[in-house]
CSV table of C-alpha atoms (C1' of nucleotides) in Angstrom, one decimal:
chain,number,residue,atom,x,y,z
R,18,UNK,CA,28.9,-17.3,-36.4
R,19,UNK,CA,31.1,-18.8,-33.6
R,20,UNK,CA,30.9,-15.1,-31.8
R,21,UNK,CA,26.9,-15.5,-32.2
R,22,UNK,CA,27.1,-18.6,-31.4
R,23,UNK,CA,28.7,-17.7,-28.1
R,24,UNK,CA,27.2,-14.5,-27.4
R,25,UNK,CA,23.7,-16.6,-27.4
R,26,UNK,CA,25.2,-19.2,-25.4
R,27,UNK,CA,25.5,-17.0,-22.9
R,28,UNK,CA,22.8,-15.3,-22.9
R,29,UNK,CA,21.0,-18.7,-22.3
R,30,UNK,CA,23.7,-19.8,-19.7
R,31,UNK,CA,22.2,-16.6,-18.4
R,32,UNK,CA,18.6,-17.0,-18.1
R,33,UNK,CA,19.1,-20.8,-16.7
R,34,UNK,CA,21.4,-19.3,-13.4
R,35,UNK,CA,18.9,-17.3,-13.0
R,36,UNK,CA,16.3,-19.8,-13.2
R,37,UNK,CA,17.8,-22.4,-11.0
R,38,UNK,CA,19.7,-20.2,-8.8
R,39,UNK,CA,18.9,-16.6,-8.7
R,40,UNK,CA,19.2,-13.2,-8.9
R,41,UNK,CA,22.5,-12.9,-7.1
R,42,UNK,CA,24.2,-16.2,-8.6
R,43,UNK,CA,24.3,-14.2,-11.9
R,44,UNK,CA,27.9,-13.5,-12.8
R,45,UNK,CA,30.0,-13.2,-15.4
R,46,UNK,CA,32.0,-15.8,-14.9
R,47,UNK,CA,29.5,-18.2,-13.5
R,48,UNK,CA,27.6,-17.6,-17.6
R,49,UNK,CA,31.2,-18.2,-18.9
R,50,UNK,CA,32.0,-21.1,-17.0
R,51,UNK,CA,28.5,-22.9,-17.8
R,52,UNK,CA,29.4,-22.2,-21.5
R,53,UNK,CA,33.1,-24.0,-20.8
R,54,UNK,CA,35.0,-20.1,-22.2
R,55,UNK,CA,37.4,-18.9,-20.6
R,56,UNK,CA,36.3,-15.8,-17.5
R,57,UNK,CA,37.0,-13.2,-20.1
R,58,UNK,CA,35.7,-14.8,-23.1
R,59,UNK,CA,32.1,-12.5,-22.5
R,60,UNK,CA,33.6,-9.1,-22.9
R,61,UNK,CA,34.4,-9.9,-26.3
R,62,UNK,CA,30.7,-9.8,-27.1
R,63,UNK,CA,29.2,-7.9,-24.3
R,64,UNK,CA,30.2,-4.4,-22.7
R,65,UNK,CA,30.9,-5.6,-19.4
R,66,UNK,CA,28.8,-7.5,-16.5
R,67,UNK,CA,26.2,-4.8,-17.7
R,68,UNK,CA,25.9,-5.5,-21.4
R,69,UNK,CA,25.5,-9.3,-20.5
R,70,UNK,CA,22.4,-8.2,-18.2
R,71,UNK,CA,21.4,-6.1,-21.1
R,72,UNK,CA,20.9,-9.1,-23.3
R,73,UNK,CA,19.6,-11.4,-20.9
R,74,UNK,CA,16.8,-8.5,-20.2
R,75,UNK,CA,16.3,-8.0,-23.9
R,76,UNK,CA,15.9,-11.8,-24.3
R,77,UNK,CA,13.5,-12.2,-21.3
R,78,UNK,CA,11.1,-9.6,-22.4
R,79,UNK,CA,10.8,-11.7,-25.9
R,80,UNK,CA,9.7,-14.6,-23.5
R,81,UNK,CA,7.5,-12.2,-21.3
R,82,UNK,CA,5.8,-11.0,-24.4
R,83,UNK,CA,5.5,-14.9,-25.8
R,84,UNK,CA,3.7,-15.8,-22.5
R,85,UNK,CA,1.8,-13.0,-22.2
R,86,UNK,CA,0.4,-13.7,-25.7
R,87,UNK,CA,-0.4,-17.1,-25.4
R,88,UNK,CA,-2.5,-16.2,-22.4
R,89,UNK,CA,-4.7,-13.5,-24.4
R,90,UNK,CA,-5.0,-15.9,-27.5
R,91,UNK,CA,-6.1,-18.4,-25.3
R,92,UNK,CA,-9.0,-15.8,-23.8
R,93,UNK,CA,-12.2,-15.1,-25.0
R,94,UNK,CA,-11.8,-12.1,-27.8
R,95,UNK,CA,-14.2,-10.2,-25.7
R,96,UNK,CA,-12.0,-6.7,-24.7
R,97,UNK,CA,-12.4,-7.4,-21.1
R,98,UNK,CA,-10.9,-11.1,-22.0
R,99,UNK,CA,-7.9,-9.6,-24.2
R,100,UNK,CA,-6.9,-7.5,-21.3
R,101,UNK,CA,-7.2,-10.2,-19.0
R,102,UNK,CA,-5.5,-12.5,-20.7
R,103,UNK,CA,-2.7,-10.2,-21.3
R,104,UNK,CA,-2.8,-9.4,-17.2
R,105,UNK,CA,-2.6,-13.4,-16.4
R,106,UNK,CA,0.2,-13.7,-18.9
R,107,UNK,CA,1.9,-11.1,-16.9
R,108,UNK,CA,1.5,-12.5,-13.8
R,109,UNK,CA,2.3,-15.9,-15.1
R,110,UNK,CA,5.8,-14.7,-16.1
R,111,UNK,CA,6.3,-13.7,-13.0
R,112,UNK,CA,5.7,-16.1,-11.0
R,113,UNK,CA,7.4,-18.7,-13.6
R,114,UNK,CA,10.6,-16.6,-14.0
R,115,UNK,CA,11.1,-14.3,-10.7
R,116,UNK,CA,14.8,-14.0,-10.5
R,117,UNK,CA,14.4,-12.5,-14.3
R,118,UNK,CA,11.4,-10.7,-13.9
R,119,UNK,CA,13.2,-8.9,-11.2
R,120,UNK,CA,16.3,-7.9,-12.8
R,121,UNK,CA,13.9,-7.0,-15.7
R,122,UNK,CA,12.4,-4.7,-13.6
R,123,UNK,CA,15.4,-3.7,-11.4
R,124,UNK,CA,15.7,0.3,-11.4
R,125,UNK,CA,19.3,-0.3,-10.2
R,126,UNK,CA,20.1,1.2,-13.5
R,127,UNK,CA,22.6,-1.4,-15.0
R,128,UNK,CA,21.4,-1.3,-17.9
R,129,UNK,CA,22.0,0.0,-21.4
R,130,UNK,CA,18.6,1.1,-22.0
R,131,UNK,CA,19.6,2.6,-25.6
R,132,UNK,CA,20.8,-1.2,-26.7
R,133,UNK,CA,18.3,-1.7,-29.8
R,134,UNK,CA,17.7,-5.5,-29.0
R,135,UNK,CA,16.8,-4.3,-25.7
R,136,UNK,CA,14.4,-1.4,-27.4
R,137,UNK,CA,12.5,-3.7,-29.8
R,138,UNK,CA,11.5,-6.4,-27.1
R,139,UNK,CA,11.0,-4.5,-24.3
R,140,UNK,CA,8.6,-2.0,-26.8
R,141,UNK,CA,6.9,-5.6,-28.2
R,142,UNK,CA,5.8,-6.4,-24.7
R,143,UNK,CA,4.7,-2.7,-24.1
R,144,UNK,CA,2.9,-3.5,-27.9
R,145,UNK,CA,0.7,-5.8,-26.4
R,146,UNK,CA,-0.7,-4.5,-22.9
R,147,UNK,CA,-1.5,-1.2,-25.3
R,148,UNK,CA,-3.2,-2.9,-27.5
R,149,UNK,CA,-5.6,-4.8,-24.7
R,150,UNK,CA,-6.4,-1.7,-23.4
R,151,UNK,CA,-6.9,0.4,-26.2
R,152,UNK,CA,-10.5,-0.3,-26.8
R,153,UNK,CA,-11.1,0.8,-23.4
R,154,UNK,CA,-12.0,4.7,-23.0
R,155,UNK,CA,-9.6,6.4,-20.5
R,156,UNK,CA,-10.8,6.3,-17.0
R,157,UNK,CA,-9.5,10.6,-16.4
R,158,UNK,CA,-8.7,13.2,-18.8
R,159,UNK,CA,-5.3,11.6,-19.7
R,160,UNK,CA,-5.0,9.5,-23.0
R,161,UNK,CA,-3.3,7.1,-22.0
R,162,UNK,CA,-4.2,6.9,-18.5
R,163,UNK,CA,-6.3,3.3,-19.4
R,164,UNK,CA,-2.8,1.7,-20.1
R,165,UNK,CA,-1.2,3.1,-17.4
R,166,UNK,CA,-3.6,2.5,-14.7
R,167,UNK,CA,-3.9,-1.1,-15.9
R,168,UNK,CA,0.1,-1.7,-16.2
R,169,UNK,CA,0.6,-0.1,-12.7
R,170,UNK,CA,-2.0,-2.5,-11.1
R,171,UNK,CA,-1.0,-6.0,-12.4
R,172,UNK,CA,2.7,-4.9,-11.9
R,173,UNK,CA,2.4,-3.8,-8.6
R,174,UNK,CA,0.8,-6.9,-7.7
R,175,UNK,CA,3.3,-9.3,-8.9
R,176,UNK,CA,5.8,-7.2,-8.1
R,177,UNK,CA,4.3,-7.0,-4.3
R,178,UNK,CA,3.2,-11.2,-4.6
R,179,UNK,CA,6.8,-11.7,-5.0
R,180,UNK,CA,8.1,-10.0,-2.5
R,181,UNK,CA,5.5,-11.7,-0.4
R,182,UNK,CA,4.8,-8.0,0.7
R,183,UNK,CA,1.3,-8.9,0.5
R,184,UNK,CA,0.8,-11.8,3.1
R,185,UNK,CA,0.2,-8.9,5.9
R,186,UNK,CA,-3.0,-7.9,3.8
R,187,UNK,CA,-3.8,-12.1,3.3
R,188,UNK,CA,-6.0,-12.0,6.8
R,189,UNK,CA,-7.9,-14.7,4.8
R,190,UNK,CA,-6.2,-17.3,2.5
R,191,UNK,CA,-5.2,-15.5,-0.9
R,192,UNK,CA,-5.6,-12.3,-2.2
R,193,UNK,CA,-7.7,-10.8,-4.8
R,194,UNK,CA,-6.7,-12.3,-8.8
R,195,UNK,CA,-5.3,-9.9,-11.2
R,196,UNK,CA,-8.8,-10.9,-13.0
R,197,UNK,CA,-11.0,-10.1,-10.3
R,198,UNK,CA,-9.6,-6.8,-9.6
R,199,UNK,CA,-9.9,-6.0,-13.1
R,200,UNK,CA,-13.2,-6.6,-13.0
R,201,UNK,CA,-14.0,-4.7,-10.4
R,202,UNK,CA,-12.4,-1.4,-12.1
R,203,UNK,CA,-15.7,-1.6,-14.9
R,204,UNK,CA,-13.4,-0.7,-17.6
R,205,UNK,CA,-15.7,1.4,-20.0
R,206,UNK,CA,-15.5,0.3,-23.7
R,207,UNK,CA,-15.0,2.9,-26.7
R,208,UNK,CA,-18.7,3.5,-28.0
X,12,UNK,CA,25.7,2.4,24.4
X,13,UNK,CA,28.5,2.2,22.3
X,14,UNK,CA,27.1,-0.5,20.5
X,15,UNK,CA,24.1,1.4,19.9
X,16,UNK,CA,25.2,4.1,18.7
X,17,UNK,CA,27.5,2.6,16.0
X,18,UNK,CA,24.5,0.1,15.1
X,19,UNK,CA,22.9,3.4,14.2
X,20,UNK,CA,25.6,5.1,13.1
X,21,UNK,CA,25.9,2.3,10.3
X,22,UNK,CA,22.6,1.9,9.1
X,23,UNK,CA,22.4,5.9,9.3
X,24,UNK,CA,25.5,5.5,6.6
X,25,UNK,CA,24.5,3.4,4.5
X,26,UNK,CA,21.2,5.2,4.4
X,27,UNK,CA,23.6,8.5,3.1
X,28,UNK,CA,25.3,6.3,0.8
X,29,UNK,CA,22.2,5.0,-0.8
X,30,UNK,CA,20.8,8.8,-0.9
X,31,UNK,CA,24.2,10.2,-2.7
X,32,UNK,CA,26.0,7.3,-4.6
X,33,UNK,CA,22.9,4.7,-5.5
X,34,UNK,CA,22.4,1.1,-4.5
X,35,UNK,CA,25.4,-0.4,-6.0
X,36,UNK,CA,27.6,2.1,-3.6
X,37,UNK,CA,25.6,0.2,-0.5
X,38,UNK,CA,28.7,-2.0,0.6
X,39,UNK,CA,29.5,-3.5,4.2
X,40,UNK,CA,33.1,-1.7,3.7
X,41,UNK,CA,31.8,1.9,2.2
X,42,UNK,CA,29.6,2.3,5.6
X,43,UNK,CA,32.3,1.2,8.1
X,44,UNK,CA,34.8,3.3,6.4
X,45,UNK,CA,32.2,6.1,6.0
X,46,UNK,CA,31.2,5.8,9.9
X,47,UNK,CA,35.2,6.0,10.5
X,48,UNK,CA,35.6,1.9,12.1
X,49,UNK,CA,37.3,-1.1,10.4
X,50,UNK,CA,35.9,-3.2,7.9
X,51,UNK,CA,35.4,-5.9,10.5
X,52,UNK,CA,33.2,-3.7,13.0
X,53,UNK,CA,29.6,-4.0,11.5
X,54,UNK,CA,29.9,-7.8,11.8
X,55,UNK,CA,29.9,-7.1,15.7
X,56,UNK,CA,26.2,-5.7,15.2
X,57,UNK,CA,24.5,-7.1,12.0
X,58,UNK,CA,24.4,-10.8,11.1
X,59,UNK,CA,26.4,-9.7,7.9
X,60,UNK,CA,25.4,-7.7,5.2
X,61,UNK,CA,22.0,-8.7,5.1
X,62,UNK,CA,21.6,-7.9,8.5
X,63,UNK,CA,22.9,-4.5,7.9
X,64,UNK,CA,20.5,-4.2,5.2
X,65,UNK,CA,17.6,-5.4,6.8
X,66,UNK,CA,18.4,-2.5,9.6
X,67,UNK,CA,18.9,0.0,6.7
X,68,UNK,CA,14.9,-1.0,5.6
X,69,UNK,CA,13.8,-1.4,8.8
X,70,UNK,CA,14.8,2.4,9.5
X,71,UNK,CA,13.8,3.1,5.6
X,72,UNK,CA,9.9,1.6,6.2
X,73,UNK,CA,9.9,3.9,9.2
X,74,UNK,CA,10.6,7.4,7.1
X,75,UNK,CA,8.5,6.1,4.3
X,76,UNK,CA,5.3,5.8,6.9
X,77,UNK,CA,6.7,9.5,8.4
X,78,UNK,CA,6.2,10.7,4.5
X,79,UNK,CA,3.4,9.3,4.2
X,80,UNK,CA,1.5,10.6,7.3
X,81,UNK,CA,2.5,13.7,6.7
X,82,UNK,CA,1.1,14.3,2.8
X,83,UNK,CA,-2.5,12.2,5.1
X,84,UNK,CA,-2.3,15.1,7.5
X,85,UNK,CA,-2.3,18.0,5.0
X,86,UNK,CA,-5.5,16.2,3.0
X,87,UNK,CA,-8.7,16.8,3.4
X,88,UNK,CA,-10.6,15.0,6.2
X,89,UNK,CA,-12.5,13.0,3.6
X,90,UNK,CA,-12.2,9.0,2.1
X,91,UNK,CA,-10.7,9.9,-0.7
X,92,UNK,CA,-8.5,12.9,0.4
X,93,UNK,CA,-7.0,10.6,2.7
X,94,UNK,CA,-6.2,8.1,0.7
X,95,UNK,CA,-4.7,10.2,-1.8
X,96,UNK,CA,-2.6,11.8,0.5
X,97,UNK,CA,-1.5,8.7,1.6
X,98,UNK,CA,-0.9,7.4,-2.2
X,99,UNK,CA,1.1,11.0,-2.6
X,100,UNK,CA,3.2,10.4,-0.5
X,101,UNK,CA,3.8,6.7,-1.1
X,102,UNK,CA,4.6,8.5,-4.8
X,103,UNK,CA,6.7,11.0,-2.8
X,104,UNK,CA,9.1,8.6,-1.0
X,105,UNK,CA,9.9,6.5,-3.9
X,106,UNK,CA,11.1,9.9,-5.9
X,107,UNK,CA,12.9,11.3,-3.0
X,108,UNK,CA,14.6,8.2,-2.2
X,109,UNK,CA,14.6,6.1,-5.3
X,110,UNK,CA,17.7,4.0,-4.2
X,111,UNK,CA,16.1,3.3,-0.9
X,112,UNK,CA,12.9,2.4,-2.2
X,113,UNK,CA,14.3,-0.2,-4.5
X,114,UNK,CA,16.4,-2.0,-2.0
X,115,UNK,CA,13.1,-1.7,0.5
X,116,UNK,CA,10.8,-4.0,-2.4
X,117,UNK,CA,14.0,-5.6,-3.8
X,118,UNK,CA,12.7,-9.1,-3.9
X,119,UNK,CA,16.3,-10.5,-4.4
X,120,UNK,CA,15.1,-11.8,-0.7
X,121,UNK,CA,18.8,-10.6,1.2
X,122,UNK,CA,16.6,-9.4,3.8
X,123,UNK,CA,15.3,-10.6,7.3
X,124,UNK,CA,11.9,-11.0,7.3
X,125,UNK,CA,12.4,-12.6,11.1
X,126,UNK,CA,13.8,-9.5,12.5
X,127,UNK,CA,11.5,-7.4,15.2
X,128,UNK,CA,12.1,-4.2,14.0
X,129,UNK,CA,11.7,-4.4,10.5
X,130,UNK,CA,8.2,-6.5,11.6
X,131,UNK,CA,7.5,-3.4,13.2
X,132,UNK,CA,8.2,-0.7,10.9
X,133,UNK,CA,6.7,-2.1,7.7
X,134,UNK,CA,3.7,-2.9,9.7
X,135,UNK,CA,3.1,0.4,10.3
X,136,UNK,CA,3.6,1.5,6.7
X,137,UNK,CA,0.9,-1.0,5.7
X,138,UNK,CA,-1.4,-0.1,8.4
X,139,UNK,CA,-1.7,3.4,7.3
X,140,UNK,CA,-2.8,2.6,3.8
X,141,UNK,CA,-5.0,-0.6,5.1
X,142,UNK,CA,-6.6,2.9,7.7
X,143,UNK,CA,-6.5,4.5,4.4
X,144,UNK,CA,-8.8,2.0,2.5
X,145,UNK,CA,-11.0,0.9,5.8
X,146,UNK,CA,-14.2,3.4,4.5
X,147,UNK,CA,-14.6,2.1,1.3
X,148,UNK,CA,-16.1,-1.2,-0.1
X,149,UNK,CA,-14.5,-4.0,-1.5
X,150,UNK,CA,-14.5,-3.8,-5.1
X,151,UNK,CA,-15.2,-7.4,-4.9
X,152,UNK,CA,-16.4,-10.4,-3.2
X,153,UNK,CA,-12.5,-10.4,-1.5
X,154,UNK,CA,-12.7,-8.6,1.9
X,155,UNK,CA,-9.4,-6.9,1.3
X,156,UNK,CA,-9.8,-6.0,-2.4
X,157,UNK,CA,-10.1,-2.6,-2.1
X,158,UNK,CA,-6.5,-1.7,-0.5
X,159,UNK,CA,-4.9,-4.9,-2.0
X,160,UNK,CA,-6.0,-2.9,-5.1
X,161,UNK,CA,-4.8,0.7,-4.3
X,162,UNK,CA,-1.6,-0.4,-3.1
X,163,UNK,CA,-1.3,-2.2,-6.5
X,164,UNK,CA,-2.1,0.2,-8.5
X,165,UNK,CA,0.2,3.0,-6.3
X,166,UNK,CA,3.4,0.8,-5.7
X,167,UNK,CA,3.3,-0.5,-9.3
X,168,UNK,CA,2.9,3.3,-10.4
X,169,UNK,CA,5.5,4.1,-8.1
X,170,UNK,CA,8.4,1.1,-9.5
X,171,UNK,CA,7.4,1.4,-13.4
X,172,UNK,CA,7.9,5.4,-13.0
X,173,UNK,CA,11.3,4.8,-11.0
X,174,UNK,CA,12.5,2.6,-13.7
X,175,UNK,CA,11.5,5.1,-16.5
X,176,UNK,CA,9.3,2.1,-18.2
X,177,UNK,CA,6.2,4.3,-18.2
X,178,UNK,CA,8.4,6.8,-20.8
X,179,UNK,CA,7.5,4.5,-23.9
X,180,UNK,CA,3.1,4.7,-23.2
X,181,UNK,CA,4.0,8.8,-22.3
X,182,UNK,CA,3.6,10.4,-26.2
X,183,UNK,CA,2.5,13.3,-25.0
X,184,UNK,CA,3.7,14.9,-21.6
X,185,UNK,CA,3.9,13.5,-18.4
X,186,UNK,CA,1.7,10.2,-17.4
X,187,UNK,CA,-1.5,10.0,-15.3
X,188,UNK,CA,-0.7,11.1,-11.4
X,189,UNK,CA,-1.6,8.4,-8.8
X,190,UNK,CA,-4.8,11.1,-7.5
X,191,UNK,CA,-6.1,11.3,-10.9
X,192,UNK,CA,-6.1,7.7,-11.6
X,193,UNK,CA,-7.4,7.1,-7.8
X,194,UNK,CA,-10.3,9.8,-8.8
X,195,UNK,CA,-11.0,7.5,-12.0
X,196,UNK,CA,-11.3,4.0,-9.9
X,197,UNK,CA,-14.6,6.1,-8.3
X,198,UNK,CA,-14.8,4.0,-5.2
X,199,UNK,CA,-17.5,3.6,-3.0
X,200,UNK,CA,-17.7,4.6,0.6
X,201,UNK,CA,-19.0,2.0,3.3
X,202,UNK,CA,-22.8,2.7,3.7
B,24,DC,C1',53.7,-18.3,-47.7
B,25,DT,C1',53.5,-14.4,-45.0
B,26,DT,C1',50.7,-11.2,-42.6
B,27,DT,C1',46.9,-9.6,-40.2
B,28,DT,C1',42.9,-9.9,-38.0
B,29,DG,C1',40.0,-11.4,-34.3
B,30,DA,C1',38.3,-14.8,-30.9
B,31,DC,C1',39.8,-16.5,-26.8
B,32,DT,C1',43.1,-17.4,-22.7
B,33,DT,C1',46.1,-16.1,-19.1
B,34,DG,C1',47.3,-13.4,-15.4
B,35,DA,C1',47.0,-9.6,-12.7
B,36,DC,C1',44.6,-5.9,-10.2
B,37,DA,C1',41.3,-3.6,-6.9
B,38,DC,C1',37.3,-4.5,-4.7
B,39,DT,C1',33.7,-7.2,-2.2
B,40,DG,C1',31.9,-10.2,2.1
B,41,DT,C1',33.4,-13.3,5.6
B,42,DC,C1',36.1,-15.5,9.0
B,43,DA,C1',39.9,-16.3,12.6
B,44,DA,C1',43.0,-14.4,15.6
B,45,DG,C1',44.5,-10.8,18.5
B,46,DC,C1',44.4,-6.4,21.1
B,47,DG,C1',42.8,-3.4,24.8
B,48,DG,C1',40.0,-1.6,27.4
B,49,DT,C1',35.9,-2.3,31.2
B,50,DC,C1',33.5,-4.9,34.4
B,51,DT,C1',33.1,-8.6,37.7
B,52,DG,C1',34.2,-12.0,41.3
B,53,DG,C1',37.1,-13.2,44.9
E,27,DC,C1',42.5,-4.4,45.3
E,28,DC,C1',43.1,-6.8,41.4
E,29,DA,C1',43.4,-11.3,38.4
E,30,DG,C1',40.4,-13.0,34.8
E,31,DA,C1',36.7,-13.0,31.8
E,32,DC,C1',34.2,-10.4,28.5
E,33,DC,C1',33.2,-7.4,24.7
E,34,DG,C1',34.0,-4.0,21.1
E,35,DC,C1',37.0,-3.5,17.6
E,36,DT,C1',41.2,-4.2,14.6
E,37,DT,C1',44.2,-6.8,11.7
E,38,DG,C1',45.1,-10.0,8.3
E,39,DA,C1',43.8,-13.4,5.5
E,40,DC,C1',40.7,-16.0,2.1
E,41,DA,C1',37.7,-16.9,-2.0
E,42,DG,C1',35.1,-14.7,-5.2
E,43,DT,C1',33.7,-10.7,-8.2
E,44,DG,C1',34.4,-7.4,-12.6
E,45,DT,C1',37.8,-5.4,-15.5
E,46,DC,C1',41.9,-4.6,-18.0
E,47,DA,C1',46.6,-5.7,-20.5
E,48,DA,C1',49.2,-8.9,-22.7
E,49,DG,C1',49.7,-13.1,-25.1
E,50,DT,C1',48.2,-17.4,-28.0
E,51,DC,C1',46.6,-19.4,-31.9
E,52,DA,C1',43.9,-20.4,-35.9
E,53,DA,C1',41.6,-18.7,-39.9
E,54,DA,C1',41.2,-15.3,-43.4
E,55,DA,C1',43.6,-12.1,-46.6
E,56,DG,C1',47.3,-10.3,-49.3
DNA sequence: CTTTTGACTTGACACTGTCAAGCGGTCTGG
DNA sequence: CCAGACCGCTTGACAGTGTCAAGTCAAAAG
């Protein structure tokens, strides 16, 4: 109880550094000192620095999947609205949380990708953005290519929108919405 | 001249180090040491680490737009051979230099966005897929649509395959590649 | 009541980036 | 010709990081 009670603690402690101060202001002993424990207290309930990032991630994507799925209930249950939804909810959470949506998306490698936690809410999040896109017939020869084509877009652009890579291609006010690019792919439905 | 050369000789270092040991090897320390100078010496030619950094990208954006010209050059003349060959080796660079690519799209924001030469050298990245994307139509109303789109869809192909994310939506084999899913979006030339 | 277990602390270590001071050449101004 | 300034670089220190070993201390177990 006390050890779960700690090990959530500091996962939260966590995702608020991240929040308020960002990627690199995550540290071990900056979570254990916003809990009041002692520098060493996390390895007790964590496998190092990287086990701690592990269960931050694993927690984030359960908030990435929540917002994403408040977006799509909140769309109309058309299949181009599901998918949409889900896209807006993805870019949403990025904007919202971009220290965390950047370490969840870090390919630094620091993390223990075999953690089950880390499995079931990373494949929840997956769960959802294959099930928008699954009444959509693939756009090539590939199953899943549908899934992968939409994925690759609305991460790449909030993946570029926060890097502000994109202001060079912003001639013109604001780029294209994750929705109107979507639209303009004229996604084909299963008959 | 001899602060030239060990301006170069650093970022060419750290460039080695992020090829052979990964992006958490990338240290101020590991590339003096590496280059055979104190610890003290890069500070005499980068504002700090994120200067050396930004040098490191700045260099990086220029052999990412080399790769990427050269996989343009052996395509076919056409639209869509040229884009492709231009998305290939966007999908080229990030394999051949996964550490390098992350750091160069790291949006942790330690990087210069002030400084000439990395102005300069991502500009020309970007103006060979904005070339790239010129012929065709927006796919919609927004005049830069069409490339904000491709370079969506290739960078965020690019990162999620990097990070091994796309693994869990591959049940069968390897995913889409970036030509076929460029084949699927069918886009239209300029009249 | 004693023992043992486990959560947590304390203290140390190597490593990081950054800063101040100093050294030793080279170039300049007289 | 040659003192003095300058500049590239070194040395040494500092705070901060992750990690490990040893110790503390309360609660559970015998």
């Amino acid at each position: 109880m006390t050890q779960d009670t700690l090990r959530t603690r500091l996962i939260t402690a966590g995702l608020e550094i991240l929040q308020e101060n960002g990627l690199n202001a995550l540290t071990l002993r900056a979570c254990a000192a916003r809990v009041g424990v002692s520098h060493a207290a996390p390895a007790h309930h964590f496998s190092g620095l990287s086990g701690l990032i592990t269960g931050i991630i694993a927690k984030g994507f359960t908030q990435f999947a929540d917002t994403m799925e408040e977006d799509r209930k909140a769309a109309p249950p058309t299949p181009l609205g599901q998918v949409t939804g889900i896209c807006t909810g993805y870019m949403r959470f990025s904007k919202e949380h971009p220290a965390l949506f950047a370490l969840m998306f870090n390919t630094s490698g620091e993390i223990d990708k075999t953690d089950p936690e880390f499995a079931a809410t990373s494949a929840r999040a997956y769960g959802l953005l294959h099930d928008a896109c699954a009444p959509y017939l693939p756009v090539t020869e590939h199953p899943n290519a549908t899934e992968v084509l939409v994925w690759s877009l609305v991460h790449g652009l909030a993946t570029l929108q926060l890097g502000e890579s994109l202001k060079v291609a912003e001639d013109n006010g604001n780029p294209p919405t994750i929705e109107e690019l979507l639209n303009g792919l004229s996604l084909k439905v299963h008959p």
